[in-house]
Amino acid sequence: MRRFFSAGRAPGRRWRNERRLVAALFLGPAALTVLVLVAYPMAHTLWLSLHDTNTGAFVGLANYGRMFGTEETRRAILNNIVWVVVAPTVVTVLGLMLAVLTQRVRWSTALKTILFMPMAISFLAVGVTFRLVYDEDPQRGALNAALVAVHDAFSPPSRYYGVAPRDGTGLVPAEGGYQTADPVPPTEPVAMPVVGLPRDRIPSEAVPASPPEAGIELRGVVWLDFTRGGGGEAGEIDATEVGLPGMRVEAVRDGRVVATATTDASGRFVFPGLTEGDYIVRLAATNFTEPFRGVTWLGPRLVTPAVIGAYIWIWAGFAMILIQAGLAGLPRDVLEAARADGATDWQILRRVTVPLVWPILVVVLVTLSINVLKIFDLLYVLPPDSSQDEANVVALEMYRVSFGGGLDYGLGSALAVLLFLLVLPAMLFTIRRRRRERL
Amino acid sequence: MTSQRSAPVAPPPPLLEPMPVPELEPAGTAVRVEPRPSVLKRLVAILGSGAARVFIIVVGLFWLFPTLGLAVASLRTAADNSATGWWTALTAPSQLTLDNYAALLGNERITGSLWNTVLIAVPSTVLVLVLGALGAYALAWLDFRGRDVVFVLAVALTIVPVQVALIPDAAVFRALGIFGDIPAVIAFHVAFGLPFAVFLLRNYFLGLPEDMIEAARADGASEFTVFRRVALPFAWPALGSLALFQFLWVWNDLLVALVFGFNNPPITYAIREQTRAFASNIDVIAPGALVSMAVPLILFFTFQRYFLRSMLDGALK
């Protein structure tokens, strides 16, 4: 024991009492501050957690029972578990990846600066920053804007969402689209007037609508039955009204789609070959599917992963730089030997590099675990008030029940003790490691 | 023993203590090309340097964009911000205006809270440095019974969550009549900053050659003189690193301010108040957050080296 700690050799020349007095003068102010504001409060918190703080009566473990019994606190504990399992692991793996990948990149220094910068910023500022990133409206939120752009590139949005038939023109909703109320014969062109398309979404190739030319096949026209500035007659093709091109039209008989057609620039469509019998004509549902609007990041379901994302943003640089420092210190001959023995790069990474930097990975993991357990600010700022219940963690719940209106010091103390117990293993690990640091 | 102490740099670098950390250099400076295991080079090659590069660029963009977005948003009116995303300003620069910042300067709640942040952060840092250095010196160079126990306790206390002290300390501050005021916030930050300060500085002081201490003592210098003339000058890199860490810690704090500083709220508190109606207050929140970030970022770019080490040292806190 002594070997680990002994520092300055006993001077031996001074009187024992004088030495004690000098030591007390040096250490006293710090020790007193810590004693009054850290050490005593810890004991007091433990005491409070075993009492009803209103009456002062001893209640045993009742506060702890409430802690595990009520839904909010159980949710907070559960979320904390998710946090501790996910966040440090992802940050460490990402840090390792970045550390390995950037070793040879010329501008890795710039990248390091960029990645490490968030460490300087407060959780509050990060919370505000990511409120903007996660904004649900793709017009405003950068992340959803990017997602929608990618989504639309692969599956373009339907042109006519929000469009509906003009009332009283015989078209009824069906199968997500709209169809004629009754089967119609090919002899009679189908008029399909619709409304509800904003001006800025009228396709550029659309031209004024015109009734289909005469013919023996089933045919019709889909047009925007709306004359800007008024005028125009419902159900009639007026002079300035445009056809809706690219609309998918289906001919249905006995409940089965027997043919499809697409409208041209003036909204006309023809079903080649359909000359006999009556058909229901339907505007297919695909014309009207609502566009992809992105993801509700800060809603109840995704709020925890979203906040973890912001946390990763803060800490990845820290993990990367620590791990990189470890990589730089690796014995090169071992790696060379492994390579000479014919190991593949992946094998070397898995079997040699990772085991050698493992102690550092553990330090990063433990450090982040402690940090994650105490996380408060980010969860107090980033989730909107409406989803804070779902995002709750122990440190936040402790604040909420004790100060944020609750004033339930018994439950708050129990939560604080729980937090302390959760940190305890990491604390013992740290004491052992820090003792080893200096002989 | 003695020889070991007089050559403090010799032992293998401990992990969270003065250690050779790669320095961050200004962007664009040439990287020192040290020989690296060619294994890793080949790994990069195998992943396709193209793919790796793309991955790194994407990561870099992901890390830049959020802050850039906040900065641009802070330069747009609330109406613009609620209608369109910040990136539209990149093609329509006429949206950019300093009005939000001008309004912020006239917002006494915000300017007052910035001043409060300074009033909290500076004394907290100075007190932690002074009290911590004194205590650390005692643990390193004064011989008294229980010294090792005190040191282990200090190490243990470095990672105690502040939550375990919030409720009792509220009572303490109430009894002292400072609950809700700046002295309470300072006292709490100092108390929770001291264990780490003592741990860090004690280890650094131990790197002092014993001969120097003994020589000074033999010359009849008082212990305080030895501390001030020998130990402090020697430890200034550690003091700088600690000062940076403690200052940023307090500057960025929200929780302690919420509990103990409600009468004189610092900037983090003042901005958090605004976030209840996030969208409509964005013209205050965005520039406010950016102003609150400015000081840490200036320190970050000025003292990158110290900053890096102080963060690695203090991350466990």
XYZ file of C-alpha atoms in Angstrom, chain A residues 1-11 13-14 16 19-20 22-23 25-27 29-31 33-34 36-42 44-45 48 94 97-98 100-125 127-133 137-143 145 312-318 321-322 324-325 327-328 332 335-336 339 343-346 348-349 353 359-360 363 366-367 370-371 374 376-377 380-383 385 388 395-396 398-399 402-403 408-410 412-413 416-417 419-420 423 426-428 430-431 433-435 437-439, chain B residues 1 4-5 8 14-17 19-27 29 31 33-44 46-47 52-53 55-57 59-60 62-64 66-67 69-70 73 81-87 131-132 134-145 147-148 150-152 155-161 163-170 172-174 187-188 190-192 194-196 198-199 202-203 206-207 210 214 217-218 221 223-224 227 248 252-255 258-259 267-268 271-272 275-276 278 282 285-286 289 292-293 296-297 300-301 304 307-308 311-313 315-317:
294
model
C 0.000 0.000 0.000
C 2.609 2.469 1.144
C 4.648 1.801 -1.953
C 1.876 3.100 -4.153
C 1.424 6.383 -2.447
C 4.494 7.498 -0.621
C 5.505 10.747 -2.130
C 7.776 13.240 -0.479
C 10.250 11.713 1.919
C 9.678 12.735 5.505
C 11.795 15.822 6.038
C 14.123 17.963 10.480
C 11.015 19.762 11.496
C 6.079 16.994 14.072
C 4.601 20.016 10.160
C 1.027 19.151 10.988
C 1.675 23.656 7.968
C -0.065 20.736 6.266
C -2.908 25.344 6.511
C -2.187 24.102 3.016
C -4.832 21.453 2.808
C -9.297 25.336 2.816
C -9.721 22.727 0.097
C -10.570 19.963 2.543
C -14.851 23.132 1.192
C -15.083 19.569 -0.042
C -18.979 20.765 3.741
C -20.243 20.807 0.164
C -19.475 17.310 -1.123
C -18.737 14.766 1.585
C -21.329 15.709 4.196
C -24.050 16.180 1.544
C -23.412 12.665 0.269
C -27.099 13.553 4.096
C -28.536 12.509 0.759
C -32.801 11.747 3.194
C -16.577 5.245 -34.430
C -12.638 3.606 -37.159
C -11.754 7.255 -37.576
C -7.393 3.986 -38.073
C -8.709 5.531 -41.261
C -7.237 8.986 -40.778
C -3.751 7.843 -39.894
C -2.520 8.329 -43.407
C -4.847 11.015 -44.636
C -3.067 14.245 -45.379
C -5.654 16.550 -43.875
C -6.400 14.425 -40.849
C -5.314 17.314 -38.637
C -8.110 19.455 -39.965
C -10.533 16.613 -39.430
C -9.311 16.183 -35.866
C -9.903 19.871 -35.207
C -13.396 19.687 -36.637
C -14.310 16.564 -34.705
C -12.876 17.764 -31.446
C -14.428 21.211 -31.561
C -17.830 20.167 -30.131
C -16.058 19.283 -26.871
C -15.619 22.995 -26.249
C -19.294 23.790 -26.656
C -21.880 23.561 -23.918
C -24.546 20.890 -23.984
C -27.005 23.730 -24.133
C -25.538 25.056 -27.376
C -29.056 21.085 -27.801
C -30.047 24.277 -29.590
C -27.961 23.307 -32.616
C -29.583 19.911 -32.922
C -33.066 21.294 -32.412
C -32.466 22.930 -35.767
C -30.950 19.798 -37.278
C -40.462 20.109 -41.219
C -38.219 19.226 -44.182
C -38.478 22.848 -45.243
C -36.572 23.798 -42.105
C -34.811 20.769 -40.605
C -31.568 19.969 -42.379
C -31.680 16.255 -41.631
C -34.503 17.931 -45.892
C -22.022 10.990 -30.451
C -21.436 14.224 -32.299
C -19.916 15.716 -29.152
C -17.696 12.834 -28.089
C -16.478 11.064 -31.236
C -13.506 13.407 -31.559
C -12.471 12.715 -27.986
C -7.854 11.381 -30.494
C -7.320 9.208 -27.420
C -5.011 7.656 -32.093
C -2.550 8.498 -29.345
C -2.161 3.657 -31.965
C 0.885 5.876 -32.295
C 5.764 -1.636 -34.745
C 2.630 -5.546 -36.377
C 5.440 -6.226 -38.821
C 2.320 -9.241 -41.381
C -1.895 -12.198 -41.527
C -4.448 -10.236 -43.517
C -5.100 -6.623 -42.659
C -8.426 -7.438 -41.083
C -4.136 -7.749 -37.883
C -6.701 -5.152 -36.921
C -4.161 -3.814 -33.137
C -6.588 -0.794 -22.486
C -7.243 2.559 -24.113
C -10.557 3.758 -20.620
C -15.430 3.684 -18.848
C -14.980 7.439 -19.190
C -19.581 7.667 -16.315
C -20.298 10.665 -18.450
C -24.657 11.758 -15.413
C -28.512 15.968 -17.916
C -28.175 19.206 -19.889
C -33.068 19.054 -20.612
C -32.606 21.173 -23.745
C -32.838 19.062 -26.882
C -36.165 17.208 -26.568
C -41.183 19.543 -23.484
C -39.279 14.881 -22.328
C -30.182 12.627 -13.655
C -32.990 14.528 -15.341
C -33.693 13.601 -10.134
C -33.767 17.285 -11.048
C -36.463 17.598 -6.525
C -36.383 21.052 -8.078
C -39.967 15.508 -3.472
C -36.578 15.375 -1.750
C -37.027 11.783 -0.601
C -34.845 12.824 -5.454
C -32.330 11.577 -2.893
C -29.200 10.486 -6.519
C -28.108 7.460 -4.516
C -26.900 7.409 -9.719
C -24.019 7.174 -7.298
C -21.147 5.245 -11.106
C -16.394 2.951 -12.773
C -15.144 4.869 -9.767
C -13.380 1.809 -8.336
C -10.608 4.691 -11.896
C -9.159 4.652 -8.393
C -5.960 2.894 -12.465
C -5.029 6.290 -11.105
C -3.209 4.674 -8.215
C -0.293 5.841 -12.626
C 2.283 7.220 -10.223
C 4.425 4.976 -8.133
C 12.985 6.535 -5.573
C 12.841 8.380 -10.319
C 11.393 11.589 -9.069
C 9.797 12.585 -14.120
C 0.434 7.499 -17.825
C -2.842 7.754 -19.561
C -4.632 10.708 -18.120
C -1.664 12.621 -16.900
C 1.361 12.618 -21.696
C 2.517 13.086 -25.214
C -0.710 13.839 -26.931
C -0.673 14.538 -30.637
C -0.939 18.223 -31.069
C -3.659 19.741 -33.109
C -2.071 21.946 -35.672
C -3.797 24.688 -37.605
C -5.598 23.355 -40.610
C -0.072 22.708 -41.929
C 1.462 16.594 -41.243
C 5.011 12.000 -41.843
C 6.274 9.563 -39.295
C 6.788 5.985 -40.361
C 3.636 4.080 -39.587
C 3.035 0.367 -39.710
C 2.536 -0.326 -43.363
C -0.206 -2.674 -42.222
C -2.485 0.216 -41.589
C -1.543 1.777 -44.848
C -2.533 -1.405 -46.544
C -5.742 -1.561 -44.592
C -6.644 1.830 -45.898
C -7.797 -2.382 -49.041
C -10.835 -0.472 -47.960
C -12.185 5.746 -46.868
C -11.791 9.256 -48.147
C -16.316 8.280 -45.481
C -14.021 10.805 -43.861
C -15.362 13.669 -45.931
C -18.016 12.541 -41.389
C -16.315 15.913 -41.628
C -21.655 15.875 -40.627
C -19.556 17.481 -37.944
C -19.429 20.892 -39.573
C -24.858 21.579 -37.402
C -22.719 24.472 -36.184
C -26.543 25.823 -39.577
C -26.803 27.494 -36.196
C -29.789 30.714 -38.655
C -36.244 30.801 -40.102
C -39.775 29.602 -39.667
C -40.464 29.633 -43.410
C -37.353 27.984 -44.821
C -34.189 26.187 -43.792
C -30.954 28.010 -43.117
C -29.381 26.623 -46.298
C -7.134 26.066 -3.121
C -6.321 23.095 -5.333
C -2.271 24.522 -1.951
C -3.911 21.195 -1.166
C -2.040 19.367 -3.895
C 1.257 20.685 -2.628
C 0.466 19.358 0.824
C -0.362 15.948 -0.585
C 2.789 15.886 -2.664
C 5.476 17.367 -0.425
C 4.281 17.615 3.140
C 4.449 14.556 5.270
C 1.516 13.962 7.564
C -0.518 11.061 8.740
C -2.044 11.735 3.501
C -2.522 8.675 1.328
C -6.825 11.860 1.644
C -5.393 11.349 -1.813
C -7.458 8.235 -2.509
C -9.460 10.522 -6.555
C -12.747 8.892 -5.608
C -14.511 12.228 -5.345
C -13.445 13.266 -8.837
C -16.285 11.272 -10.357
C -19.021 11.664 -7.792
C -22.149 12.887 -9.590
C -26.690 15.064 -7.958
C -25.726 13.473 -4.638
C -25.064 16.908 -3.185
C -27.723 19.111 -4.745
C -30.450 18.751 -2.136
C -28.324 19.080 1.040
C -26.288 21.915 -0.452
C -29.475 23.791 -1.193
C -26.575 24.759 3.320
C -26.834 27.736 0.993
C -30.241 28.609 2.368
C -19.059 27.607 -4.002
C -20.643 24.533 -5.534
C -15.327 25.077 -6.456
C -16.242 22.177 -4.199
C -16.789 19.833 -7.112
C -11.317 20.702 -6.142
C -10.923 16.909 -6.036
C -9.882 16.772 -9.651
C -5.920 18.273 -6.280
C -5.469 14.970 -8.091
C -0.512 16.625 -6.863
C 0.710 14.309 -9.590
C 5.483 15.044 -7.679
C 7.463 15.556 -10.864
C 13.192 16.535 -4.603
C 15.196 20.217 -0.089
C 14.090 24.270 2.620
C 17.734 24.065 3.657
C 12.664 29.170 3.000
C 7.040 26.071 3.181
C 4.854 28.714 1.598
C 5.326 26.463 -2.755
C -15.028 25.849 -19.633
C -20.885 25.639 -20.041
C -22.742 24.493 -16.937
C -26.503 24.514 -16.841
C -27.548 22.187 -14.014
C -30.620 25.945 -12.549
C -30.559 24.755 -8.974
C -26.289 32.664 -20.165
C -27.036 28.933 -20.398
C -31.190 30.648 -23.237
C -32.825 27.537 -21.850
C -36.351 27.289 -25.650
C -39.815 26.669 -24.262
C -38.290 27.423 -29.567
C -35.187 31.426 -32.493
C -31.858 31.539 -29.060
C -29.607 31.122 -32.100
C -26.210 30.232 -28.189
C -22.221 31.684 -25.469
C -20.152 29.396 -27.699
C -15.121 28.446 -25.510
C -14.349 28.359 -29.218
C -10.257 26.218 -28.106
C -8.512 27.673 -31.127
C -5.651 23.853 -28.723
C -7.313 22.252 -24.421
C -6.736 18.787 -25.740
C -10.080 17.499 -21.858
C -8.286 14.186 -21.823
C -7.312 14.782 -18.206
C -12.992 13.779 -19.115
C -13.671 11.570 -16.155
C -14.994 14.389 -14.089
